[in-house]
Structures are given as structure tokens and as C-alpha cells.
């Protein structure tokens, strides 16, 4: 796939500017990308697996923040109106194309789809600096058996890690309604908090920077094992200030 040069330039430098110490973390984790860390800038390419209610709402915020975005579908032609609405930074592709496009990949699909996505794309996903997992196991949609299996794995964070082996996973945005994202982003006064969980420090730093860039305050609540609390209907779900999230998370450890 041909990449736009200026987008590529900005993308490279997002990894430098994403947060204090982030460039060094990226260099330490991915020495083969060392050349790509040298120029300042502010965006990174994002591939989105899933472009339904939540994928399109999050995608709109990434585009607004200046990130080139490829939304994907098993039927990419159905995304034509959406990408037209989002403007020139947005495009549509297959799942494979979106993964190849993204420096970071956001997975926003029914949880039951993760097994198939892992089987087809685990190796490509494992090469990404971040795989942001927004997907939730929901019994009425994904079935009781899957929800029980996820619980047996230790919850949604560790279960995703077993389905997408090698990926640098961070769970985020799992329990904020798609319909609320646009109005909550950059809200005046105190920003809305977004609890995030992951085991890879570099991926967490990139995720924190992306979350901040679209107008929320990321709150790292722990490693992937804490991902079991990042699903709808738990105390960390819904809309909270960062201080509330820290207090709730401290009680869950
Ligand atoms: N909606 C919310 O408010 C919200 C909030 C937080 C988290 N979430 C979580 O985000 C995920 C998506 O929710 P949603 O409401 O956006 O669902 P949705 O509107 O039904 O969209 C689902 C998306 O997943 C894609 N998809 C399904 N199976 C796939 C597969 N095998 N391979 C690739 N793509 C596949 C679909 O694409 P095609 O069918 O076009 O291929 C579609 O774009 C869920 O796990 C949900 O729990 C949702």
C-alpha cells in the first residue's frame, strides 16, 4: 500500500511526541524503527477493525485529532458514506489492509469475532506498537459459553491476549457509550476519565497519548488482568472523573 509521505512523516513523529519518555520506550521496544523516531510531529496512522457504532464514533475522534485512519469491514464498500463524512484523513479497506495501514490498530468488534481475527491476523497484529481492544464479551450477543470462557481466562484482558497472541494489547473505551463519545470528548472543566489496562509499558504510553489527544484523561488501572473490570456494568464502567476512576480502581486491586 502506498503511504502519503507527509502523513507518514507526522505518523513517525507522533511516536516521539506521544509522551515524556515515549520515544525512548519505542526505541527500546522496537530498535528496527529507530530511524523513524527522529522528526517532530503529531499523528500516527490508525487501523480500525470494526466500523460499527463504536468504531465509527471513535474513528471520528481520531480523525478530528489529525490521525490518518483506515476503517475496515468485511464489506468495505459499505463504508463509503462514512469515510466521505469523516473527510480526507479517513479511508476504508479490508481488515487486512487496515492492519497493514495502522501503526496502532483498534479492535472494535463483537467479542466472538476475536478468535477468527486472531487466527487470520495474529502475526500482523503482533508487529504493531499498540492493539487497543475496545471489544466486550456480552452474553446476549456473544453467547453464555463465550462469556464463561472469558471468565475462565481471567477476564477480557487476558482472554484477548490469548486470542491475539503476541499483540501489545491495551483495553480502553470499553464501557463508555458510543453515543456519548463526541459530547464527552474535550468537555469543559475536568476531562472525562478513560480507564485503560495493559501489560506493555510502551503500548500503554502510546494508548495514553492517543486517549489524551482525542479529549479524555487516561487512567491506567493496572495490567491486562485488570481488564476484567473494563467491561460494561462494572464499577469502572460509565462516566467518571479521573479521580473517581483512581479511587474505584484502588478498591478493586
Ligand atoms: N456501542 C457501544 O456503545 C460500545 C461501547 C464500548 C464498547 N463497545 C464494544 O465494541 C464492540 C463493537 O460494538 P458496536 O456497538 O460498534 O457493534 P456494531 O455496531 O455491531 O459493529 C460491529 C463491527 O464489527 C465488525 N465485525 C464483526 N465481525 C467481524 C469479523 N469477524 N471481522 C472483522 N470485523 C467484524 C462489523 O463489520 P462488518 O460486519 O461490516 O464486517 C462491524 O463494523 C463490541 O464488542 C462492543 O461491546 C461498544
PDB file of C-alpha atoms and ligand atoms in Angstrom:
ATOM      1  CA  UNK A   1       0.000   0.000   0.000  1.00  0.00           C
ATOM      2  CA  UNK A   2       1.336   3.447  -0.915  1.00  0.00           C
ATOM      3  CA  UNK A   3       1.564   5.792   2.017  1.00  0.00           C
ATOM      4  CA  UNK A   4       1.179   9.527   1.824  1.00  0.00           C
ATOM      5  CA  UNK A   5       4.612  10.982   2.599  1.00  0.00           C
ATOM      6  CA  UNK A   6       3.526  13.848   4.845  1.00  0.00           C
ATOM      7  CA  UNK A   7       1.165  11.598   6.778  1.00  0.00           C
ATOM      8  CA  UNK A   8       3.997   9.151   7.179  1.00  0.00           C
ATOM      9  CA  UNK A   9       6.259  11.925   8.445  1.00  0.00           C
ATOM     10  CA  UNK A  10       3.719  13.054  11.033  1.00  0.00           C
ATOM     11  CA  UNK A  11       3.000   9.464  11.997  1.00  0.00           C
ATOM     12  CA  UNK A  12       6.619   8.738  12.704  1.00  0.00           C
ATOM     13  CA  UNK A  13       6.966  11.699  14.927  1.00  0.00           C
ATOM     14  CA  UNK A  14       3.811  11.053  16.915  1.00  0.00           C
ATOM     15  CA  UNK A  15       5.760   8.223  18.452  1.00  0.00           C
ATOM     16  CA  UNK A  16       8.391  10.740  19.545  1.00  0.00           C
ATOM     17  CA  UNK A  17       5.918  13.213  20.985  1.00  0.00           C
ATOM     18  CA  UNK A  18       3.362  10.880  22.457  1.00  0.00           C
ATOM     19  CA  UNK A  19       4.548  11.492  25.972  1.00  0.00           C
ATOM     20  CA  UNK A  20       7.582  12.081  28.056  1.00  0.00           C
ATOM     21  CA  UNK A  21       9.972   9.185  27.589  1.00  0.00           C
ATOM     22  CA  UNK A  22       7.773   7.548  24.960  1.00  0.00           C
ATOM     23  CA  UNK A  23      10.317   7.850  22.151  1.00  0.00           C
ATOM     24  CA  UNK A  24      12.893   6.070  24.271  1.00  0.00           C
ATOM     25  CA  UNK A  25      10.407   3.365  25.153  1.00  0.00           C
ATOM     26  CA  UNK A  26       9.553   2.849  21.497  1.00  0.00           C
ATOM     27  CA  UNK A  27      13.222   2.689  20.600  1.00  0.00           C
ATOM     28  CA  UNK A  28      13.886   0.184  23.333  1.00  0.00           C
ATOM     29  CA  UNK A  29      10.968  -1.993  22.290  1.00  0.00           C
ATOM     30  CA  UNK A  30      11.390  -1.735  18.541  1.00  0.00           C
ATOM     31  CA  UNK A  31      15.015  -0.977  17.639  1.00  0.00           C
ATOM     32  CA  UNK A  32      14.323  -1.629  13.929  1.00  0.00           C
ATOM     33  CA  UNK A  33      12.156   1.507  13.942  1.00  0.00           C
ATOM     34  CA  UNK A  34      14.917   3.691  15.348  1.00  0.00           C
ATOM     35  CA  UNK A  35      15.237   5.745  12.151  1.00  0.00           C
ATOM     36  CA  UNK A  36      11.569   6.527  12.286  1.00  0.00           C
ATOM     37  CA  UNK A  37      11.800   8.341  15.611  1.00  0.00           C
ATOM     38  CA  UNK A  38      13.782  11.413  14.672  1.00  0.00           C
ATOM     39  CA  UNK A  39      11.448  14.152  13.491  1.00  0.00           C
ATOM     40  CA  UNK A  40       8.791  16.023  15.499  1.00  0.00           C
ATOM     41  CA  UNK A  41       5.095  15.758  14.571  1.00  0.00           C
ATOM     42  CA  UNK A  42       1.720  14.855  15.964  1.00  0.00           C
ATOM     43  CA  UNK A  43      -0.097  11.978  14.342  1.00  0.00           C
ATOM     44  CA  UNK A  44       0.063   8.258  13.783  1.00  0.00           C
ATOM     45  CA  UNK A  45      -1.797   6.064  11.347  1.00  0.00           C
ATOM     46  CA  UNK A  46      -4.625   4.109  12.893  1.00  0.00           C
ATOM     47  CA  UNK A  47      -6.196   0.958  11.500  1.00  0.00           C
ATOM     48  CA  UNK A  48      -9.644   0.175  12.848  1.00  0.00           C
ATOM     49  CA  UNK A  49     -11.077  -3.349  12.818  1.00  0.00           C
ATOM     50  CA  UNK A  50     -14.801  -2.753  13.079  1.00  0.00           C
ATOM     51  CA  UNK A  51     -16.594   0.381  11.947  1.00  0.00           C
ATOM     52  CA  UNK A  52     -19.983  -0.030  13.572  1.00  0.00           C
ATOM     53  CA  UNK A  53     -21.455   2.236  16.268  1.00  0.00           C
ATOM     54  CA  UNK A  54     -18.373   2.349  18.481  1.00  0.00           C
ATOM     55  CA  UNK A  55     -15.752   2.058  15.733  1.00  0.00           C
ATOM     56  CA  UNK A  56     -17.211   4.923  13.741  1.00  0.00           C
ATOM     57  CA  UNK A  57     -17.642   7.131  16.832  1.00  0.00           C
ATOM     58  CA  UNK A  58     -14.060   6.554  17.971  1.00  0.00           C
ATOM     59  CA  UNK A  59     -12.787   6.848  14.408  1.00  0.00           C
ATOM     60  CA  UNK A  60     -14.407  10.270  14.079  1.00  0.00           C
ATOM     61  CA  UNK A  61     -12.495  11.454  17.139  1.00  0.00           C
ATOM     62  CA  UNK A  62      -9.182  10.092  15.833  1.00  0.00           C
ATOM     63  CA  UNK A  63      -9.702  11.900  12.530  1.00  0.00           C
ATOM     64  CA  UNK A  64     -10.640  15.105  14.355  1.00  0.00           C
ATOM     65  CA  UNK A  65      -7.361  14.805  16.264  1.00  0.00           C
ATOM     66  CA  UNK A  66      -5.462  14.594  12.950  1.00  0.00           C
ATOM     67  CA  UNK A  67      -4.750  10.873  12.679  1.00  0.00           C
ATOM     68  CA  UNK A  68      -4.964   9.228   9.248  1.00  0.00           C
ATOM     69  CA  UNK A  69      -7.487   6.434   9.733  1.00  0.00           C
ATOM     70  CA  UNK A  70      -8.427   3.291   7.836  1.00  0.00           C
ATOM     71  CA  UNK A  71     -11.763   1.863   8.887  1.00  0.00           C
ATOM     72  CA  UNK A  72     -12.406  -1.711   7.888  1.00  0.00           C
ATOM     73  CA  UNK A  73     -15.221  -4.090   7.235  1.00  0.00           C
ATOM     74  CA  UNK A  74     -15.601  -7.500   5.692  1.00  0.00           C
ATOM     75  CA  UNK A  75     -17.530  -5.462   3.101  1.00  0.00           C
ATOM     76  CA  UNK A  76     -15.501  -2.244   2.808  1.00  0.00           C
ATOM     77  CA  UNK A  77     -17.772  -0.838   0.103  1.00  0.00           C
ATOM     78  CA  UNK A  78     -20.428  -0.343   2.800  1.00  0.00           C
ATOM     79  CA  UNK A  79     -18.186   2.249   4.492  1.00  0.00           C
ATOM     80  CA  UNK A  80     -18.210   4.703   1.562  1.00  0.00           C
ATOM     81  CA  UNK A  81     -20.647   7.196   3.112  1.00  0.00           C
ATOM     82  CA  UNK A  82     -18.916   7.034   6.477  1.00  0.00           C
ATOM     83  CA  UNK A  83     -15.449   7.822   5.124  1.00  0.00           C
ATOM     84  CA  UNK A  84     -16.864  10.588   2.938  1.00  0.00           C
ATOM     85  CA  UNK A  85     -18.451  12.113   6.038  1.00  0.00           C
ATOM     86  CA  UNK A  86     -15.200  11.824   8.028  1.00  0.00           C
ATOM     87  CA  UNK A  87     -13.176  13.624   5.352  1.00  0.00           C
ATOM     88  CA  UNK A  88      -9.826  13.183   3.627  1.00  0.00           C
ATOM     89  CA  UNK A  89      -7.957  11.614   6.535  1.00  0.00           C
ATOM     90  CA  UNK A  90     -10.353   8.655   6.511  1.00  0.00           C
ATOM     91  CA  UNK A  91     -10.433   5.729   4.129  1.00  0.00           C
ATOM     92  CA  UNK A  92     -11.953   2.269   4.022  1.00  0.00           C
ATOM     93  CA  UNK A  93     -10.384  -1.123   3.470  1.00  0.00           C
ATOM     94  CA  UNK A  94     -10.414  -4.767   4.316  1.00  0.00           C
ATOM     95  CA  UNK A  95      -9.365  -5.938   7.757  1.00  0.00           C
ATOM     96  CA  UNK A  96      -6.007  -6.977   6.350  1.00  0.00           C
ATOM     97  CA  UNK A  97      -5.484  -3.566   4.738  1.00  0.00           C
ATOM     98  CA  UNK A  98      -6.424  -1.706   7.928  1.00  0.00           C
ATOM     99  CA  UNK A  99      -3.931  -3.723   9.962  1.00  0.00           C
ATOM    100  CA  UNK A 100      -1.196  -3.058   7.401  1.00  0.00           C
ATOM    101  CA  UNK A 101      -2.102   0.658   7.382  1.00  0.00           C
ATOM    102  CA  UNK A 102      -2.050   1.204  11.125  1.00  0.00           C
ATOM    103  CA  UNK A 103       0.916   1.868  13.333  1.00  0.00           C
ATOM    104  CA  UNK A 104      -1.661   1.203  16.006  1.00  0.00           C
ATOM    105  CA  UNK A 105      -4.747  -0.954  15.498  1.00  0.00           C
ATOM    106  CA  UNK A 106      -8.050  -0.508  17.317  1.00  0.00           C
ATOM    107  CA  UNK A 107     -10.231  -3.623  17.564  1.00  0.00           C
ATOM    108  CA  UNK A 108     -13.928  -2.764  17.949  1.00  0.00           C
ATOM    109  CA  UNK A 109     -15.850  -5.907  17.072  1.00  0.00           C
ATOM    110  CA  UNK A 110     -18.254  -8.302  18.795  1.00  0.00           C
ATOM    111  CA  UNK A 111     -16.013 -10.336  21.113  1.00  0.00           C
ATOM    112  CA  UNK A 112     -16.936 -13.536  19.320  1.00  0.00           C
ATOM    113  CA  UNK A 113     -15.101 -12.265  16.219  1.00  0.00           C
ATOM    114  CA  UNK A 114     -11.744 -12.045  18.000  1.00  0.00           C
ATOM    115  CA  UNK A 115     -10.937 -15.731  17.626  1.00  0.00           C
ATOM    116  CA  UNK A 116     -11.254 -15.578  13.844  1.00  0.00           C
ATOM    117  CA  UNK A 117      -9.358 -12.267  13.687  1.00  0.00           C
ATOM    118  CA  UNK A 118      -6.563 -13.785  15.782  1.00  0.00           C
ATOM    119  CA  UNK A 119      -6.361 -16.869  13.569  1.00  0.00           C
ATOM    120  CA  UNK A 120      -6.132 -14.777  10.415  1.00  0.00           C
ATOM    121  CA  UNK A 121      -4.051 -11.809  11.597  1.00  0.00           C
ATOM    122  CA  UNK A 122      -2.195 -12.558  14.872  1.00  0.00           C
ATOM    123  CA  UNK A 123       1.241 -12.230  13.323  1.00  0.00           C
ATOM    124  CA  UNK A 124       0.489  -8.860  11.704  1.00  0.00           C
ATOM    125  CA  UNK A 125      -1.149  -7.584  14.895  1.00  0.00           C
ATOM    126  CA  UNK A 126       1.886  -8.657  16.931  1.00  0.00           C
ATOM    127  CA  UNK A 127       4.036  -6.274  14.870  1.00  0.00           C
ATOM    128  CA  UNK A 128       2.055  -3.206  15.980  1.00  0.00           C
ATOM    129  CA  UNK A 129       3.148  -0.819  18.690  1.00  0.00           C
ATOM    130  CA  UNK A 130      -0.377  -0.977  20.147  1.00  0.00           C
ATOM    131  CA  UNK A 131      -3.541  -3.025  19.708  1.00  0.00           C
ATOM    132  CA  UNK A 132      -6.312  -1.163  21.506  1.00  0.00           C
ATOM    133  CA  UNK A 133      -9.063  -3.590  22.488  1.00  0.00           C
ATOM    134  CA  UNK A 134     -12.448  -1.917  22.801  1.00  0.00           C
ATOM    135  CA  UNK A 135     -14.406  -5.176  22.405  1.00  0.00           C
ATOM    136  CA  UNK A 136     -16.514  -6.712  25.180  1.00  0.00           C
ATOM    137  CA  UNK A 137     -17.875 -10.203  25.775  1.00  0.00           C
ATOM    138  CA  UNK A 138     -21.644  -9.738  26.072  1.00  0.00           C
ATOM    139  CA  UNK A 139     -23.800 -12.813  26.755  1.00  0.00           C
ATOM    140  CA  UNK A 140     -26.858 -11.715  24.794  1.00  0.00           C
ATOM    141  CA  UNK A 141     -24.739 -11.087  21.701  1.00  0.00           C
ATOM    142  CA  UNK A 142     -21.762 -13.439  22.028  1.00  0.00           C
ATOM    143  CA  UNK A 143     -23.395 -16.276  23.962  1.00  0.00           C
ATOM    144  CA  UNK A 144     -23.061 -17.622  27.508  1.00  0.00           C
ATOM    145  CA  UNK A 145     -20.344 -20.104  26.552  1.00  0.00           C
ATOM    146  CA  UNK A 146     -18.011 -17.388  25.311  1.00  0.00           C
ATOM    147  CA  UNK A 147     -18.638 -15.234  28.381  1.00  0.00           C
ATOM    148  CA  UNK A 148     -17.843 -18.227  30.628  1.00  0.00           C
ATOM    149  CA  UNK A 149     -14.696 -18.972  28.638  1.00  0.00           C
ATOM    150  CA  UNK A 150     -13.539 -15.353  29.001  1.00  0.00           C
ATOM    151  CA  UNK A 151     -14.104 -15.510  32.767  1.00  0.00           C
ATOM    152  CA  UNK A 152     -12.085 -18.737  32.880  1.00  0.00           C
ATOM    153  CA  UNK A 153      -9.182 -16.961  31.177  1.00  0.00           C
ATOM    154  CA  UNK A 154      -9.148 -14.324  33.925  1.00  0.00           C
ATOM    155  CA  UNK A 155     -11.347 -11.761  32.168  1.00  0.00           C
ATOM    156  CA  UNK A 156     -11.467  -9.791  28.962  1.00  0.00           C
ATOM    157  CA  UNK A 157      -7.871  -8.504  29.050  1.00  0.00           C
ATOM    158  CA  UNK A 158      -6.135 -11.865  29.435  1.00  0.00           C
ATOM    159  CA  UNK A 159      -8.663 -13.557  27.148  1.00  0.00           C
ATOM    160  CA  UNK A 160      -7.907 -11.064  24.363  1.00  0.00           C
ATOM    161  CA  UNK A 161      -4.191 -11.713  24.882  1.00  0.00           C
ATOM    162  CA  UNK A 162      -4.744 -15.426  24.352  1.00  0.00           C
ATOM    163  CA  UNK A 163      -6.822 -14.800  21.211  1.00  0.00           C
ATOM    164  CA  UNK A 164      -4.316 -12.317  19.726  1.00  0.00           C
ATOM    165  CA  UNK A 165      -1.002 -13.889  20.796  1.00  0.00           C
ATOM    166  CA  UNK A 166       1.976 -11.554  20.794  1.00  0.00           C
ATOM    167  CA  UNK A 167      -0.082  -8.378  20.409  1.00  0.00           C
ATOM    168  CA  UNK A 168       0.661  -5.420  22.677  1.00  0.00           C
ATOM    169  CA  UNK A 169      -2.850  -5.088  23.970  1.00  0.00           C
ATOM    170  CA  UNK A 170      -4.368  -2.220  25.915  1.00  0.00           C
ATOM    171  CA  UNK A 171      -8.045  -2.275  26.831  1.00  0.00           C
ATOM    172  CA  UNK A 172      -9.704   1.126  26.555  1.00  0.00           C
ATOM    173  CA  UNK A 173     -13.074   2.803  25.944  1.00  0.00           C
ATOM    174  CA  UNK A 174     -14.862  -0.450  26.806  1.00  0.00           C
ATOM    175  CA  UNK A 175     -17.656   0.996  28.890  1.00  0.00           C
ATOM    176  CA  UNK A 176     -18.402   4.463  27.537  1.00  0.00           C
ATOM    177  CA  UNK A 177     -21.399   4.553  25.209  1.00  0.00           C
ATOM    178  CA  UNK A 178     -20.691   5.248  21.549  1.00  0.00           C
ATOM    179  CA  UNK A 179     -23.433   7.865  21.547  1.00  0.00           C
ATOM    180  CA  UNK A 180     -21.722   9.793  24.365  1.00  0.00           C
ATOM    181  CA  UNK A 181     -18.191   9.902  22.979  1.00  0.00           C
ATOM    182  CA  UNK A 182     -18.473  13.043  20.857  1.00  0.00           C
ATOM    183  CA  UNK A 183     -20.057  15.163  23.582  1.00  0.00           C
ATOM    184  CA  UNK A 184     -17.731  13.885  26.319  1.00  0.00           C
ATOM    185  CA  UNK A 185     -14.547  14.493  24.308  1.00  0.00           C
ATOM    186  CA  UNK A 186     -12.716  17.681  25.340  1.00  0.00           C
ATOM    187  CA  UNK A 187     -15.539  18.528  27.723  1.00  0.00           C
ATOM    188  CA  UNK A 188     -15.048  21.836  29.503  1.00  0.00           C
ATOM    189  CA  UNK A 189     -13.725  21.725  33.050  1.00  0.00           C
ATOM    190  CA  UNK A 190     -12.382  18.378  34.145  1.00  0.00           C
ATOM    191  CA  UNK A 191     -11.900  15.886  31.318  1.00  0.00           C
ATOM    192  CA  UNK A 192     -13.794  12.605  31.437  1.00  0.00           C
ATOM    193  CA  UNK A 193     -11.582   9.732  32.557  1.00  0.00           C
ATOM    194  CA  UNK A 194     -10.951   6.601  30.493  1.00  0.00           C
ATOM    195  CA  UNK A 195      -9.695   3.574  32.421  1.00  0.00           C
ATOM    196  CA  UNK A 196      -7.081   1.636  30.484  1.00  0.00           C
ATOM    197  CA  UNK A 197      -5.219  -1.594  31.264  1.00  0.00           C
ATOM    198  CA  UNK A 198      -2.252  -3.285  29.651  1.00  0.00           C
ATOM    199  CA  UNK A 199       0.980  -5.135  30.345  1.00  0.00           C
ATOM    200  CA  UNK A 200       3.279  -3.479  27.796  1.00  0.00           C
ATOM    201  CA  UNK A 201       4.598  -0.121  29.082  1.00  0.00           C
ATOM    202  CA  UNK A 202       5.274   1.208  25.603  1.00  0.00           C
ATOM    203  CA  UNK A 203       1.810   0.290  24.331  1.00  0.00           C
ATOM    204  CA  UNK A 204       0.296   1.871  27.430  1.00  0.00           C
ATOM    205  CA  UNK A 205       2.221   5.084  26.793  1.00  0.00           C
ATOM    206  CA  UNK A 206       1.034   5.216  23.178  1.00  0.00           C
ATOM    207  CA  UNK A 207      -2.546   4.490  24.283  1.00  0.00           C
ATOM    208  CA  UNK A 208      -2.398   7.212  26.933  1.00  0.00           C
ATOM    209  CA  UNK A 209      -1.257   9.691  24.339  1.00  0.00           C
ATOM    210  CA  UNK A 210      -3.988   8.712  21.870  1.00  0.00           C
ATOM    211  CA  UNK A 211      -6.677   8.894  24.556  1.00  0.00           C
ATOM    212  CA  UNK A 212      -5.463  12.323  25.676  1.00  0.00           C
ATOM    213  CA  UNK A 213      -5.290  13.525  22.078  1.00  0.00           C
ATOM    214  CA  UNK A 214      -8.973  12.841  21.484  1.00  0.00           C
ATOM    215  CA  UNK A 215     -10.039  14.686  24.602  1.00  0.00           C
ATOM    216  CA  UNK A 216     -10.105  12.273  27.547  1.00  0.00           C
ATOM    217  CA  UNK A 217      -7.861  11.691  30.552  1.00  0.00           C
ATOM    218  CA  UNK A 218      -6.434   8.167  30.529  1.00  0.00           C
ATOM    219  CA  UNK A 219      -6.192   6.413  33.888  1.00  0.00           C
ATOM    220  CA  UNK A 220      -4.001   3.305  33.922  1.00  0.00           C
ATOM    221  CA  UNK A 221      -5.760   0.955  36.316  1.00  0.00           C
ATOM    222  CA  UNK A 222      -3.276  -1.910  36.034  1.00  0.00           C
ATOM    223  CA  UNK A 223      -2.133  -4.771  33.845  1.00  0.00           C
ATOM    224  CA  UNK A 224      -4.229  -6.843  31.469  1.00  0.00           C
ATOM    225  CA  UNK A 225      -5.593  -8.849  34.401  1.00  0.00           C
ATOM    226  CA  UNK A 226      -7.430  -5.652  35.430  1.00  0.00           C
ATOM    227  CA  UNK A 227      -9.090  -5.764  32.015  1.00  0.00           C
ATOM    228  CA  UNK A 228     -11.738  -7.977  33.645  1.00  0.00           C
ATOM    229  CA  UNK A 229     -13.072  -4.789  35.243  1.00  0.00           C
ATOM    230  CA  UNK A 230     -13.107  -2.899  31.932  1.00  0.00           C
ATOM    231  CA  UNK A 231     -16.452  -4.113  30.657  1.00  0.00           C
ATOM    232  CA  UNK A 232     -19.910  -2.536  30.875  1.00  0.00           C
ATOM    233  CA  UNK A 233     -21.744  -2.890  34.163  1.00  0.00           C
ATOM    234  CA  UNK A 234     -18.728  -2.878  36.494  1.00  0.00           C
ATOM    235  CA  UNK A 235     -17.840  -0.043  38.912  1.00  0.00           C
ATOM    236  CA  UNK A 236     -15.289   1.341  36.422  1.00  0.00           C
ATOM    237  CA  UNK A 237     -17.916   1.414  33.663  1.00  0.00           C
ATOM    238  CA  UNK A 238     -19.810   4.534  32.687  1.00  0.00           C
ATOM    239  CA  UNK A 239     -18.727   8.147  33.003  1.00  0.00           C
ATOM    240  CA  UNK A 240     -16.294   9.109  35.761  1.00  0.00           C
ATOM    241  CA  UNK A 241     -13.738  11.768  36.515  1.00  0.00           C
ATOM    242  CA  UNK A 242     -10.106  10.607  36.592  1.00  0.00           C
ATOM    243  CA  UNK A 243     -10.060  10.943  40.393  1.00  0.00           C
ATOM    244  CA  UNK A 244     -13.168   8.760  40.708  1.00  0.00           C
ATOM    245  CA  UNK A 245     -11.597   6.128  38.469  1.00  0.00           C
ATOM    246  CA  UNK A 246      -8.417   6.076  40.564  1.00  0.00           C
ATOM    247  CA  UNK A 247     -10.433   5.684  43.763  1.00  0.00           C
ATOM    248  CA  UNK A 248     -12.603   2.891  42.320  1.00  0.00           C
ATOM    249  CA  UNK A 249      -9.595   1.077  40.834  1.00  0.00           C
ATOM    250  CA  UNK A 250      -7.718   1.214  44.148  1.00  0.00           C
ATOM    251  CA  UNK A 251     -10.625  -0.631  45.775  1.00  0.00           C
ATOM    252  CA  UNK A 252     -10.576  -3.342  43.104  1.00  0.00           C
ATOM    253  CA  UNK A 253      -6.943  -4.393  43.381  1.00  0.00           C
TER     254      UNK A 253
HETATM  255  N1  LIG B   1     -21.696   0.512  21.022  1.00  0.00           N
HETATM  256  C1  LIG B   1     -21.153   0.953  22.160  1.00  0.00           C
HETATM  257  O1  LIG B   1     -21.651   1.911  22.799  1.00  0.00           O
HETATM  258  C2  LIG B   1     -19.895   0.303  22.681  1.00  0.00           C
HETATM  259  C3  LIG B   1     -19.172   0.948  23.713  1.00  0.00           C
HETATM  260  C4  LIG B   1     -18.000   0.361  24.187  1.00  0.00           C
HETATM  261  C5  LIG B   1     -17.554  -0.854  23.665  1.00  0.00           C
HETATM  262  N2  LIG B   1     -18.306  -1.464  22.679  1.00  0.00           N
HETATM  263  C6  LIG B   1     -17.827  -2.748  22.159  1.00  0.00           C
HETATM  264  O2  LIG B   1     -17.328  -2.511  20.852  1.00  0.00           O
HETATM  265  C7  LIG B   1     -17.587  -3.657  20.029  1.00  0.00           C
HETATM  266  C8  LIG B   1     -18.358  -3.218  18.794  1.00  0.00           C
HETATM  267  O3  LIG B   1     -19.601  -2.698  19.217  1.00  0.00           O
HETATM  268  P1  LIG B   1     -20.518  -1.882  18.213  1.00  0.00           P
HETATM  269  O4  LIG B   1     -21.656  -1.391  19.016  1.00  0.00           O
HETATM  270  O5  LIG B   1     -19.696  -0.904  17.428  1.00  0.00           O
HETATM  271  O6  LIG B   1     -21.014  -3.058  17.259  1.00  0.00           O
HETATM  272  P2  LIG B   1     -21.620  -2.958  15.770  1.00  0.00           P
HETATM  273  O7  LIG B   1     -22.228  -1.629  15.558  1.00  0.00           O
HETATM  274  O8  LIG B   1     -22.464  -4.166  15.613  1.00  0.00           O
HETATM  275  O9  LIG B   1     -20.324  -3.085  14.831  1.00  0.00           O
HETATM  276  C9  LIG B   1     -19.579  -4.272  14.817  1.00  0.00           C
HETATM  277  C10 LIG B   1     -18.442  -4.129  13.823  1.00  0.00           C
HETATM  278  O10 LIG B   1     -17.639  -5.312  13.912  1.00  0.00           O
HETATM  279  C11 LIG B   1     -17.341  -5.755  12.597  1.00  0.00           C
HETATM  280  N3  LIG B   1     -17.141  -7.197  12.604  1.00  0.00           N
HETATM  281  C12 LIG B   1     -17.984  -8.154  13.054  1.00  0.00           C
HETATM  282  N4  LIG B   1     -17.451  -9.369  12.877  1.00  0.00           N
HETATM  283  C13 LIG B   1     -16.238  -9.174  12.307  1.00  0.00           C
HETATM  284  C14 LIG B   1     -15.198 -10.040  11.894  1.00  0.00           C
HETATM  285  N5  LIG B   1     -15.277 -11.375  12.019  1.00  0.00           N
HETATM  286  N6  LIG B   1     -14.097  -9.495  11.338  1.00  0.00           N
HETATM  287  C15 LIG B   1     -13.988  -8.165  11.186  1.00  0.00           C
HETATM  288  N7  LIG B   1     -14.944  -7.286  11.573  1.00  0.00           N
HETATM  289  C16 LIG B   1     -16.045  -7.788  12.129  1.00  0.00           C
HETATM  290  C17 LIG B   1     -18.525  -5.342  11.763  1.00  0.00           C
HETATM  291  O11 LIG B   1     -18.073  -5.173  10.432  1.00  0.00           O
HETATM  292  P3  LIG B   1     -18.723  -5.889   9.146  1.00  0.00           P
HETATM  293  O12 LIG B   1     -19.918  -6.685   9.614  1.00  0.00           O
HETATM  294  O13 LIG B   1     -19.084  -4.756   8.262  1.00  0.00           O
HETATM  295  O14 LIG B   1     -17.611  -6.715   8.612  1.00  0.00           O
HETATM  296  C18 LIG B   1     -18.911  -4.007  12.375  1.00  0.00           C
HETATM  297  O15 LIG B   1     -18.189  -2.956  11.807  1.00  0.00           O
HETATM  298  C19 LIG B   1     -18.370  -4.659  20.886  1.00  0.00           C
HETATM  299  O16 LIG B   1     -17.506  -5.633  21.431  1.00  0.00           O
HETATM  300  C20 LIG B   1     -18.944  -3.783  21.986  1.00  0.00           C
HETATM  301  O17 LIG B   1     -19.205  -4.498  23.177  1.00  0.00           O
HETATM  302  C21 LIG B   1     -19.442  -0.913  22.158  1.00  0.00           C
END
